[in-house]
Amino acid sequence: MIKTDIVIIGAGPVGLFAVFEAGLMKLHCHLIDAIPQAGGQLSEIYPKKPIYDIPGYPTVLAGELVDKLMEQAAPFKPGFTLGERAETIDELPNGNFVVTTSQGTKHEAPVVMIAGGLGSFEPRKPIIENLSDFEQNGVNYIVKDPDQYQGKEMVISGGGDSALDWAVYFAEKNGLVHLVHRSDRFRAHKDSVAKAYELEEQGKLKLYTFAEVKQLEGKQQLEKVIIETKDGTVPIETALWFPLFGLSPKLGPIADWGLEIEKNAIVVDTFDYQTNRSGVFAIGDVNTYPGKLKLILCGFHEATLAVQSAYKRINPDKKFTLKYTTVQGVQGFD
Amino acid sequence: MSDINITVIDREGVSHKLAAPTDMNMNLMEVCKSYDLPVEGVCGGMAMCASCQVYVHTDKHFGERNDDEEAMLDEAYHVKSNSRLGCQIPISTELDGAEFELAPEES
C-alpha cells in the first residue's frame, strides 16, 4: 500500500501543479496516470504545439511546460504510478480513501484529487470483427517492454509518431517489420518517415501504403494478418500485430465513483473544487461549474484553492497562513 | 449582423438549423459545441483527433482538406470522400446555407 497525503489521479499540468502547491503546505502527493509518462494531453496529443496563454510565458511548447512543471514539483518528491489506470476509490473506516489501479496497485490517503482531464487515454481500436479474440494473443495496442519482441516478425499499422517510431526501432533491431498505412502521407515526424523509407531500401522494413489490415486469422494465438492493398490482398504470417492508431480519452471508471457528473465532467463547488464526496476534489478540465473554462491557467487556480481545503481536512486543528514564495523560497522535502 | 445559417444533422438524423457569426474566428466544430451538439473536439481544434468529423452534404466550395487534416483522416474511421474535420472549416459567408452531417463516434 502506497501511503501519502493526497492521491492525485492524472499527471497532467494541473495535477503536477497541485503537487507544488501541496508541497508549500508540507503535504506529500502521489500521482497516478494511465499513460506511461507525465504531462497528460500535453505530452500525448500536442507536445510540440506552442501555448500562448500561460501567464508570463508569451509562448511555450506544451512539452516544455510539462518539463517545467515537473521541475517545479521536484523539490516535493512526488510519487508516480504511471501506465496504470485508477479504477476505484474506496473509503476506509478511518475516513481515508484507497485508490486502486488496473494493475491492483493500492494508494491510501485522506484526500483524493481528480485531475483527470478528459479521462484516461485508451487506444483507438481498428474495426475488425474478431479483433477482441486476439487481444492478449498477438494484438497489442501499446508497446510495453520491447525486449520481449526481440527477433520476432511483426506487423505495425498507423501513420503517426508511435507507429513510425516503433517500426523504425524494431526494423533496426529485428529487421522483420511490415508497416501498413492507409495512405502515403504520415502524421509522424518527417525524420522518422525518412528513416522508414531508408530501412525499406535496406530490406529491413516492408512498407505497405494505401493498405489496411482487414482480417485476422489464428486458432487462439494470432497466426496470420491479411492486408488489403491497392493491388489485392497480402497475407502475412505473423503472431504479432500492433495497431498503433493513437490514444483517445474516455471518461472511463470516473463515471462509476459516485460523483455527480454533468456533460462528461464532475460537478464541483467553486469554494474549494470539492465534489459531492467529501474529501474528493476535482480540478482542471475534468470538473464543471457555472462559468467553467477548460484552460490550464484556470486549473492552476483550482488546484491552489483545493489544496487549502485539503490541508484543513488533513490538519483540522493546525493553524496555517498563506506564505509567499518570495519570502522564504521553496523548502523541499528531504 | 454577419450571421450565416447552416444545417447540421446529428447522429440520430435530426436536423439542426444553426446561426453562426462570421466575425468571431469560429470553425464548424466550435459552432456545433456552442449549440451543445454531441461534438467532442478532444484536441481543441488542432486536427489531431477526428472527433469532429463531418460529412459535407453540399457542393458549395469552401476550401479543401489541408495536409494535417488529410493525415488525420487517413487514420480516422468511417471516412468517406466527403469527410472533413469540422475544426478545419472556418465559418465564412461561403458556408451560408451549407449542410453537414456528424460522422459516427469512433466507439
Coordinates of C-alpha atoms in Angstrom, one line a residue:
Chain A
M1 CA 0.0 0.0 0.0
I2 CA 1.4 3.4 -1.0
K3 CA 0.5 6.0 1.7
T4 CA 0.5 9.7 1.1
D5 CA -1.4 12.9 1.9
I6 CA -3.0 13.5 -1.4
V7 CA -3.5 10.9 -4.2
I8 CA -3.8 12.8 -7.4
I9 CA -5.5 11.0 -10.3
G10 CA -4.0 12.4 -13.5
A11 CA -0.4 13.6 -14.0
G12 CA -1.2 16.4 -16.4
P13 CA -0.3 20.0 -15.9
V14 CA -2.9 20.7 -13.2
G15 CA -2.1 17.5 -11.3
L16 CA 1.6 18.4 -11.4
F17 CA 1.0 22.0 -10.2
A18 CA -1.1 20.7 -7.3
V19 CA 2.0 18.8 -6.1
F20 CA 3.8 22.1 -5.9
E21 CA 1.0 23.9 -4.1
A22 CA 0.5 21.0 -1.7
G23 CA 4.3 20.9 -1.1
L24 CA 4.3 24.5 0.1
M25 CA 1.9 23.4 2.8
K26 CA 4.1 20.4 3.6
L27 CA 1.6 17.9 2.1
H28 CA 3.0 14.9 0.1
C29 CA 1.4 13.8 -3.1
H30 CA 1.4 10.7 -5.3
L31 CA 0.2 10.8 -8.9
I32 CA -1.5 8.1 -10.9
D33 CA -1.8 8.2 -14.7
A34 CA -3.0 5.7 -17.3
I35 CA -0.3 6.7 -19.8
P36 CA 3.3 5.8 -19.1
Q37 CA 4.6 9.4 -19.0
A38 CA 3.6 12.6 -17.1
G39 CA 2.0 15.5 -18.9
G40 CA -1.4 14.2 -19.9
Q41 CA -2.8 15.7 -23.2
L42 CA 0.2 18.0 -23.5
S43 CA 2.6 15.0 -23.8
E44 CA 0.2 12.7 -25.5
I45 CA -1.6 14.9 -28.1
Y46 CA 0.4 18.0 -28.7
P47 CA 3.9 18.1 -27.1
K48 CA 5.2 20.2 -30.0
K49 CA 2.4 22.8 -30.1
P50 CA 3.0 26.3 -28.7
I51 CA 0.7 27.5 -25.9
Y52 CA 0.3 31.3 -25.7
D53 CA -1.9 31.8 -22.6
I54 CA 0.2 30.7 -19.7
P55 CA 0.8 33.9 -17.7
G56 CA 4.4 35.1 -18.0
Y57 CA 5.1 32.9 -21.0
P58 CA 4.4 34.7 -24.3
T59 CA 4.9 31.2 -25.8
V60 CA 5.8 27.8 -24.5
L61 CA 5.7 24.4 -26.1
A62 CA 3.4 22.0 -24.4
G63 CA 6.2 19.5 -23.8
E64 CA 8.4 22.3 -22.3
L65 CA 5.6 23.4 -20.0
V66 CA 5.4 19.8 -18.7
D67 CA 9.2 19.7 -18.1
K68 CA 9.0 23.0 -16.2
L69 CA 6.1 21.8 -14.1
M70 CA 8.0 18.6 -13.3
E71 CA 11.0 20.7 -12.3
Q72 CA 8.8 22.9 -10.2
A73 CA 7.2 19.9 -8.4
A74 CA 10.5 18.0 -8.0
P75 CA 11.5 19.5 -4.6
F76 CA 8.4 18.0 -3.1
K77 CA 9.3 14.5 -4.3
P78 CA 6.0 13.3 -5.7
G79 CA 5.5 9.6 -6.2
F80 CA 4.2 8.3 -9.5
T81 CA 2.2 5.2 -10.5
L82 CA 2.3 5.5 -14.3
G83 CA 0.8 3.3 -17.0
E84 CA -1.9 2.2 -14.6
R85 CA -5.5 3.4 -14.7
A86 CA -7.2 4.4 -11.5
E87 CA -10.2 2.1 -11.2
T88 CA -11.8 2.5 -7.8
I89 CA -12.0 4.9 -4.9
D90 CA -13.0 3.1 -1.7
E91 CA -13.4 4.6 1.8
L92 CA -11.8 3.0 4.8
P93 CA -13.4 3.1 8.3
N94 CA -10.8 5.7 9.4
G95 CA -12.1 8.1 6.6
N96 CA -9.1 7.6 4.3
F97 CA -9.5 6.7 0.7
V98 CA -7.9 3.8 -1.1
V99 CA -7.4 4.3 -4.8
T100 CA -6.8 1.0 -6.7
T101 CA -5.4 0.8 -10.2
S102 CA -5.9 -1.5 -13.2
Q103 CA -2.8 -3.4 -12.1
G104 CA -4.0 -3.6 -8.5
T105 CA -1.7 -1.1 -7.0
K106 CA -3.3 0.5 -3.9
H107 CA -2.8 4.0 -2.7
E108 CA -4.1 5.3 0.6
A109 CA -4.6 9.0 1.5
P110 CA -7.1 11.2 3.4
V111 CA -7.6 13.3 0.3
V112 CA -8.1 12.4 -3.4
M113 CA -7.8 15.0 -6.2
I114 CA -9.0 14.0 -9.6
A115 CA -7.1 15.9 -12.2
G116 CA -8.2 13.6 -14.9
G117 CA -8.6 16.0 -17.8
L118 CA -10.7 14.4 -20.5
G119 CA -10.5 11.0 -18.8
S120 CA -7.9 8.2 -19.3
F121 CA -6.3 7.7 -22.7
E122 CA -7.4 4.5 -24.3
P123 CA -6.1 3.0 -27.5
R124 CA -8.1 3.7 -30.7
K125 CA -9.0 0.3 -31.9
P126 CA -9.5 -0.6 -35.6
I127 CA -12.8 -2.0 -36.7
I128 CA -12.2 -5.7 -37.3
E129 CA -14.8 -8.3 -36.4
N130 CA -12.7 -10.8 -34.4
L131 CA -10.2 -8.2 -33.0
S132 CA -11.1 -8.9 -29.4
D133 CA -10.3 -12.7 -29.8
F134 CA -6.6 -11.8 -30.4
E135 CA -6.2 -9.1 -27.7
Q136 CA -3.5 -10.6 -25.4
N137 CA -2.9 -13.2 -28.1
G138 CA -0.9 -11.2 -30.5
V139 CA -2.7 -8.0 -30.9
N140 CA -1.2 -5.2 -28.8
Y141 CA -2.1 -1.5 -28.8
I142 CA 0.8 -0.3 -26.8
V143 CA 4.4 -1.5 -26.9
K144 CA 5.4 -2.4 -23.4
D145 CA 8.7 -3.9 -22.6
P146 CA 10.1 -4.0 -26.2
D147 CA 12.8 -6.6 -25.4
Q148 CA 10.2 -9.4 -25.4
Y149 CA 9.7 -8.9 -29.1
Q150 CA 13.4 -9.3 -30.0
G151 CA 13.9 -11.3 -33.2
K152 CA 10.2 -11.5 -33.9
E153 CA 8.5 -10.7 -37.2
M154 CA 5.6 -8.2 -36.8
V155 CA 3.1 -6.1 -38.5
I156 CA 2.6 -2.5 -37.3
S157 CA -0.3 -0.3 -38.5
G158 CA -0.5 3.5 -38.4
G159 CA 1.0 6.7 -39.7
G160 CA 1.6 8.7 -36.5
D161 CA 4.7 9.0 -34.3
S162 CA 4.2 5.9 -32.3
A163 CA 3.7 3.7 -35.3
L164 CA 6.7 5.1 -37.1
D165 CA 9.0 5.3 -34.1
W166 CA 8.3 1.6 -33.2
A167 CA 8.6 0.4 -36.8
V168 CA 12.0 2.1 -37.1
Y169 CA 13.0 0.8 -33.7
F170 CA 12.1 -2.9 -34.4
A171 CA 13.3 -2.7 -38.0
E172 CA 16.7 -1.6 -36.8
K173 CA 16.8 -4.3 -34.2
N174 CA 15.0 -7.2 -35.8
G175 CA 14.7 -6.3 -39.5
L176 CA 11.3 -8.0 -39.8
V177 CA 8.8 -5.3 -39.7
H178 CA 5.8 -4.8 -42.0
L179 CA 4.4 -1.3 -41.7
V180 CA 0.9 -0.8 -43.0
H181 CA -0.6 2.6 -43.6
R182 CA -3.8 3.8 -45.2
S183 CA -2.1 6.4 -47.4
D184 CA 1.3 7.7 -48.3
R185 CA 1.0 10.7 -46.0
F186 CA 2.2 10.4 -42.5
R187 CA 1.3 12.3 -39.4
A188 CA 4.6 11.3 -37.9
H189 CA 7.7 13.5 -37.8
K190 CA 9.3 13.7 -41.2
D191 CA 12.6 12.4 -39.9
S192 CA 11.1 9.1 -38.8
V193 CA 9.3 8.8 -42.1
A194 CA 12.6 9.3 -44.0
K195 CA 14.2 6.7 -41.7
A196 CA 11.4 4.2 -42.5
Y197 CA 12.0 4.6 -46.3
E198 CA 15.7 4.2 -45.7
L199 CA 15.2 1.0 -43.8
E200 CA 12.9 -0.2 -46.6
E201 CA 15.8 0.3 -49.0
Q202 CA 18.0 -1.8 -46.8
G203 CA 15.4 -4.5 -46.8
K204 CA 14.7 -4.3 -43.0
L205 CA 11.2 -2.9 -43.3
K206 CA 8.4 -3.5 -45.7
L207 CA 6.1 -0.6 -46.2
Y208 CA 2.6 -1.0 -47.5
T209 CA 0.9 2.3 -48.3
F210 CA -2.7 2.7 -49.3
A211 CA -3.2 -0.6 -47.4
E212 CA -5.1 -1.7 -44.4
V213 CA -5.2 -4.8 -42.2
K214 CA -8.6 -6.3 -42.9
Q215 CA -8.6 -9.7 -41.4
L216 CA -7.0 -11.7 -38.6
E217 CA -6.6 -15.4 -38.5
G218 CA -5.4 -17.9 -35.9
K219 CA -6.7 -20.7 -33.7
Q220 CA -6.1 -18.9 -30.4
Q221 CA -2.9 -17.1 -30.9
L222 CA -2.7 -14.8 -33.9
E223 CA -1.2 -16.6 -36.9
K224 CA -1.9 -14.5 -39.9
V225 CA -2.7 -10.9 -40.8
I226 CA -4.4 -10.2 -44.1
I227 CA -3.6 -6.8 -45.6
E228 CA -5.8 -5.3 -48.3
T229 CA -3.7 -3.2 -50.7
K230 CA -4.4 -1.4 -54.0
D231 CA -3.1 -4.5 -55.8
G232 CA -5.1 -7.1 -53.9
T233 CA -4.8 -8.9 -50.6
V234 CA -1.5 -9.8 -49.0
P235 CA -1.4 -12.4 -46.2
I236 CA 1.4 -12.2 -43.7
E237 CA 2.2 -15.0 -41.4
T238 CA 2.9 -13.4 -38.0
A239 CA 2.0 -13.8 -34.4
L240 CA 2.3 -10.1 -33.7
W241 CA 0.2 -7.1 -34.8
F242 CA 0.5 -3.6 -33.3
P243 CA -2.4 -1.4 -34.4
L244 CA -0.9 2.0 -33.3
F245 CA -3.6 4.5 -34.1
G246 CA -3.0 6.7 -31.2
L247 CA -5.0 7.1 -28.0
S248 CA -8.2 8.8 -27.3
P249 CA -9.6 9.9 -23.9
K250 CA -12.5 8.2 -22.3
L251 CA -14.1 9.2 -19.0
G252 CA -13.9 5.6 -18.1
P253 CA -14.2 4.5 -14.4
I254 CA -14.6 8.1 -13.2
A255 CA -18.2 7.8 -14.1
D256 CA -18.6 5.0 -11.5
W257 CA -17.1 6.7 -8.5
G258 CA -20.4 8.0 -7.1
L259 CA -19.7 11.5 -8.2
E260 CA -22.2 13.9 -9.7
I261 CA -21.5 14.1 -13.4
E262 CA -22.8 16.6 -15.9
K263 CA -21.8 16.6 -19.6
N264 CA -18.9 14.2 -19.0
A265 CA -17.4 16.4 -16.2
I266 CA -17.5 16.2 -12.4
V267 CA -19.7 18.8 -10.7
V268 CA -17.7 20.7 -8.0
D269 CA -18.3 23.5 -5.5
T270 CA -16.3 26.6 -6.6
F271 CA -15.4 27.3 -2.9
D272 CA -12.8 24.6 -3.0
Y273 CA -13.5 22.4 -6.0
Q274 CA -14.7 19.6 -3.8
T275 CA -17.1 17.1 -5.3
N276 CA -20.2 15.7 -3.7
R277 CA -17.9 13.2 -2.0
S278 CA -16.3 14.9 1.0
G279 CA -12.5 14.7 0.6
V280 CA -12.6 14.0 -3.1
F281 CA -11.8 17.1 -5.2
A282 CA -11.8 17.5 -9.0
I283 CA -9.6 20.1 -10.6
G284 CA -8.8 21.1 -14.2
D285 CA -10.6 20.0 -17.4
V286 CA -12.4 17.1 -15.6
N287 CA -14.6 19.4 -13.5
T288 CA -17.5 21.6 -14.3
Y289 CA -19.3 24.6 -12.5
P290 CA -21.1 27.6 -13.7
G291 CA -18.7 29.7 -15.8
K292 CA -16.1 26.9 -16.2
L293 CA -13.4 27.4 -18.8
K294 CA -11.2 24.5 -19.8
L295 CA -7.9 26.4 -19.6
I296 CA -4.7 25.3 -18.0
L297 CA -4.4 28.6 -16.1
C298 CA -7.9 28.1 -14.6
G299 CA -6.8 24.6 -13.5
F300 CA -3.8 26.0 -11.7
H301 CA -6.1 28.3 -9.7
E302 CA -8.4 25.5 -8.9
A303 CA -5.5 23.3 -7.7
T304 CA -4.3 26.1 -5.4
L305 CA -7.7 26.5 -3.7
A306 CA -8.4 22.8 -3.5
V307 CA -5.1 22.2 -1.7
Q308 CA -6.1 24.8 1.0
S309 CA -9.2 22.7 1.9
A310 CA -7.2 19.5 1.7
Y311 CA -4.8 20.9 4.3
K312 CA -7.7 21.7 6.6
R313 CA -9.2 18.2 6.2
I314 CA -5.8 16.6 6.9
N315 CA -4.8 19.0 9.7
P316 CA -8.2 20.2 11.2
D317 CA -6.7 21.9 14.2
K318 CA -3.4 23.1 12.9
K319 CA -3.0 26.8 12.0
F320 CA -1.6 27.8 8.7
T321 CA -1.2 31.1 6.9
L322 CA -0.5 31.7 3.2
K323 CA 3.2 32.2 2.7
Y324 CA 4.6 34.0 -0.3
T325 CA 7.4 32.0 -2.0
T326 CA 9.3 35.3 -2.4
V327 CA 9.7 35.5 1.4
Q328 CA 11.2 32.1 2.2
G329 CA 11.7 30.4 -1.1
V330 CA 10.8 26.8 -1.5
Q331 CA 11.6 24.3 1.2
G332 CA 11.6 20.9 -0.5
F333 CA 11.2 17.6 1.2
D334 CA 14.3 15.5 2.2
Chain B
M1 CA -25.0 41.2 -38.0
S2 CA -22.9 38.9 -40.1
D3 CA -24.6 35.6 -39.2
I4 CA -24.9 32.8 -41.6
N5 CA -27.2 29.8 -41.4
I6 CA -26.1 26.3 -41.7
T7 CA -27.7 22.9 -41.1
V8 CA -26.2 20.1 -39.1
I9 CA -27.7 16.7 -39.0
D10 CA -26.9 14.9 -35.7
R11 CA -26.2 11.1 -35.3
E12 CA -29.9 10.4 -34.7
G13 CA -30.7 12.0 -38.1
V14 CA -32.2 15.1 -36.5
S15 CA -31.6 18.3 -38.5
H16 CA -30.5 21.4 -36.6
K17 CA -30.6 24.9 -38.1
L18 CA -27.7 26.9 -36.7
A19 CA -26.9 30.6 -37.0
A20 CA -23.2 31.3 -36.8
P21 CA -21.3 34.5 -36.7
T22 CA -18.6 35.0 -39.4
D23 CA -16.7 37.6 -37.4
M24 CA -15.7 35.5 -34.4
N25 CA -13.0 33.4 -36.0
M26 CA -15.0 30.3 -35.3
N27 CA -15.0 26.9 -37.0
L28 CA -17.7 24.4 -37.6
M29 CA -16.6 22.2 -34.6
E30 CA -16.9 25.2 -32.3
V31 CA -20.2 26.2 -33.6
C32 CA -21.6 22.7 -33.0
K33 CA -20.2 22.7 -29.5
S34 CA -21.7 26.2 -28.8
Y35 CA -25.1 24.6 -29.7
D36 CA -24.4 21.6 -27.4
L37 CA -24.4 19.2 -30.3
P38 CA -22.5 16.0 -29.4
V39 CA -19.2 17.0 -31.0
E40 CA -16.3 16.4 -28.7
G41 CA -13.4 18.3 -30.2
V42 CA -11.0 16.5 -28.0
C43 CA -7.8 18.1 -29.3
G44 CA -9.4 21.6 -29.2
G45 CA -9.2 22.1 -33.0
M46 CA -5.7 21.2 -33.9
A47 CA -6.7 18.5 -36.5
M48 CA -5.1 15.9 -34.0
C49 CA -8.2 13.8 -33.4
A50 CA -11.1 13.0 -35.6
S51 CA -13.9 13.6 -33.0
C52 CA -15.3 16.5 -35.1
Q53 CA -15.5 14.6 -38.3
V54 CA -18.4 15.6 -40.6
Y55 CA -19.8 14.6 -44.0
V56 CA -20.3 17.6 -46.3
H57 CA -23.7 17.4 -47.9
T58 CA -23.3 20.4 -50.1
D59 CA -21.4 21.2 -53.2
K60 CA -20.6 24.7 -52.1
H61 CA -16.9 25.4 -52.4
F62 CA -15.3 26.4 -49.2
G63 CA -11.7 25.1 -49.4
E64 CA -10.1 21.7 -49.5
R65 CA -8.7 19.5 -46.8
N66 CA -5.4 20.7 -45.6
D67 CA -2.3 18.5 -45.0
D68 CA -2.8 18.0 -41.3
E69 CA -6.4 17.2 -41.9
E70 CA -5.7 14.7 -44.6
A71 CA -3.1 12.9 -42.4
M72 CA -5.6 12.7 -39.5
L73 CA -8.4 11.5 -41.8
D74 CA -6.1 8.8 -43.1
E75 CA -6.2 7.3 -39.6
A76 CA -9.8 8.0 -38.7
Y77 CA -12.7 5.6 -39.0
H78 CA -15.9 6.0 -41.0
V79 CA -14.1 8.2 -43.5
K80 CA -15.9 8.9 -46.8
S81 CA -14.9 11.0 -49.8
N82 CA -16.9 13.9 -48.4
S83 CA -15.4 13.7 -44.9
R84 CA -13.9 16.8 -43.3
L85 CA -12.8 17.8 -39.8
G86 CA -15.2 20.4 -38.5
C87 CA -12.4 22.2 -36.8
Q88 CA -10.7 22.9 -40.1
I89 CA -13.8 24.5 -41.7
P90 CA -13.8 28.2 -40.8
I91 CA -17.2 29.9 -40.6
S92 CA -17.3 32.2 -43.6
T93 CA -20.0 33.6 -45.8
E94 CA -19.3 30.9 -48.4
L95 CA -20.8 28.4 -45.9
D96 CA -24.2 30.1 -45.8
G97 CA -26.9 27.5 -46.5
A98 CA -24.5 24.6 -46.3
E99 CA -25.5 21.2 -44.8
F100 CA -23.3 18.9 -42.8
E101 CA -23.8 15.5 -41.0
L102 CA -21.9 14.4 -37.9
A103 CA -19.9 11.2 -38.6
P104 CA -20.4 8.3 -36.2
E105 CA -18.4 8.3 -33.0
E106 CA -15.4 6.0 -33.0
S107 CA -16.6 3.7 -30.3

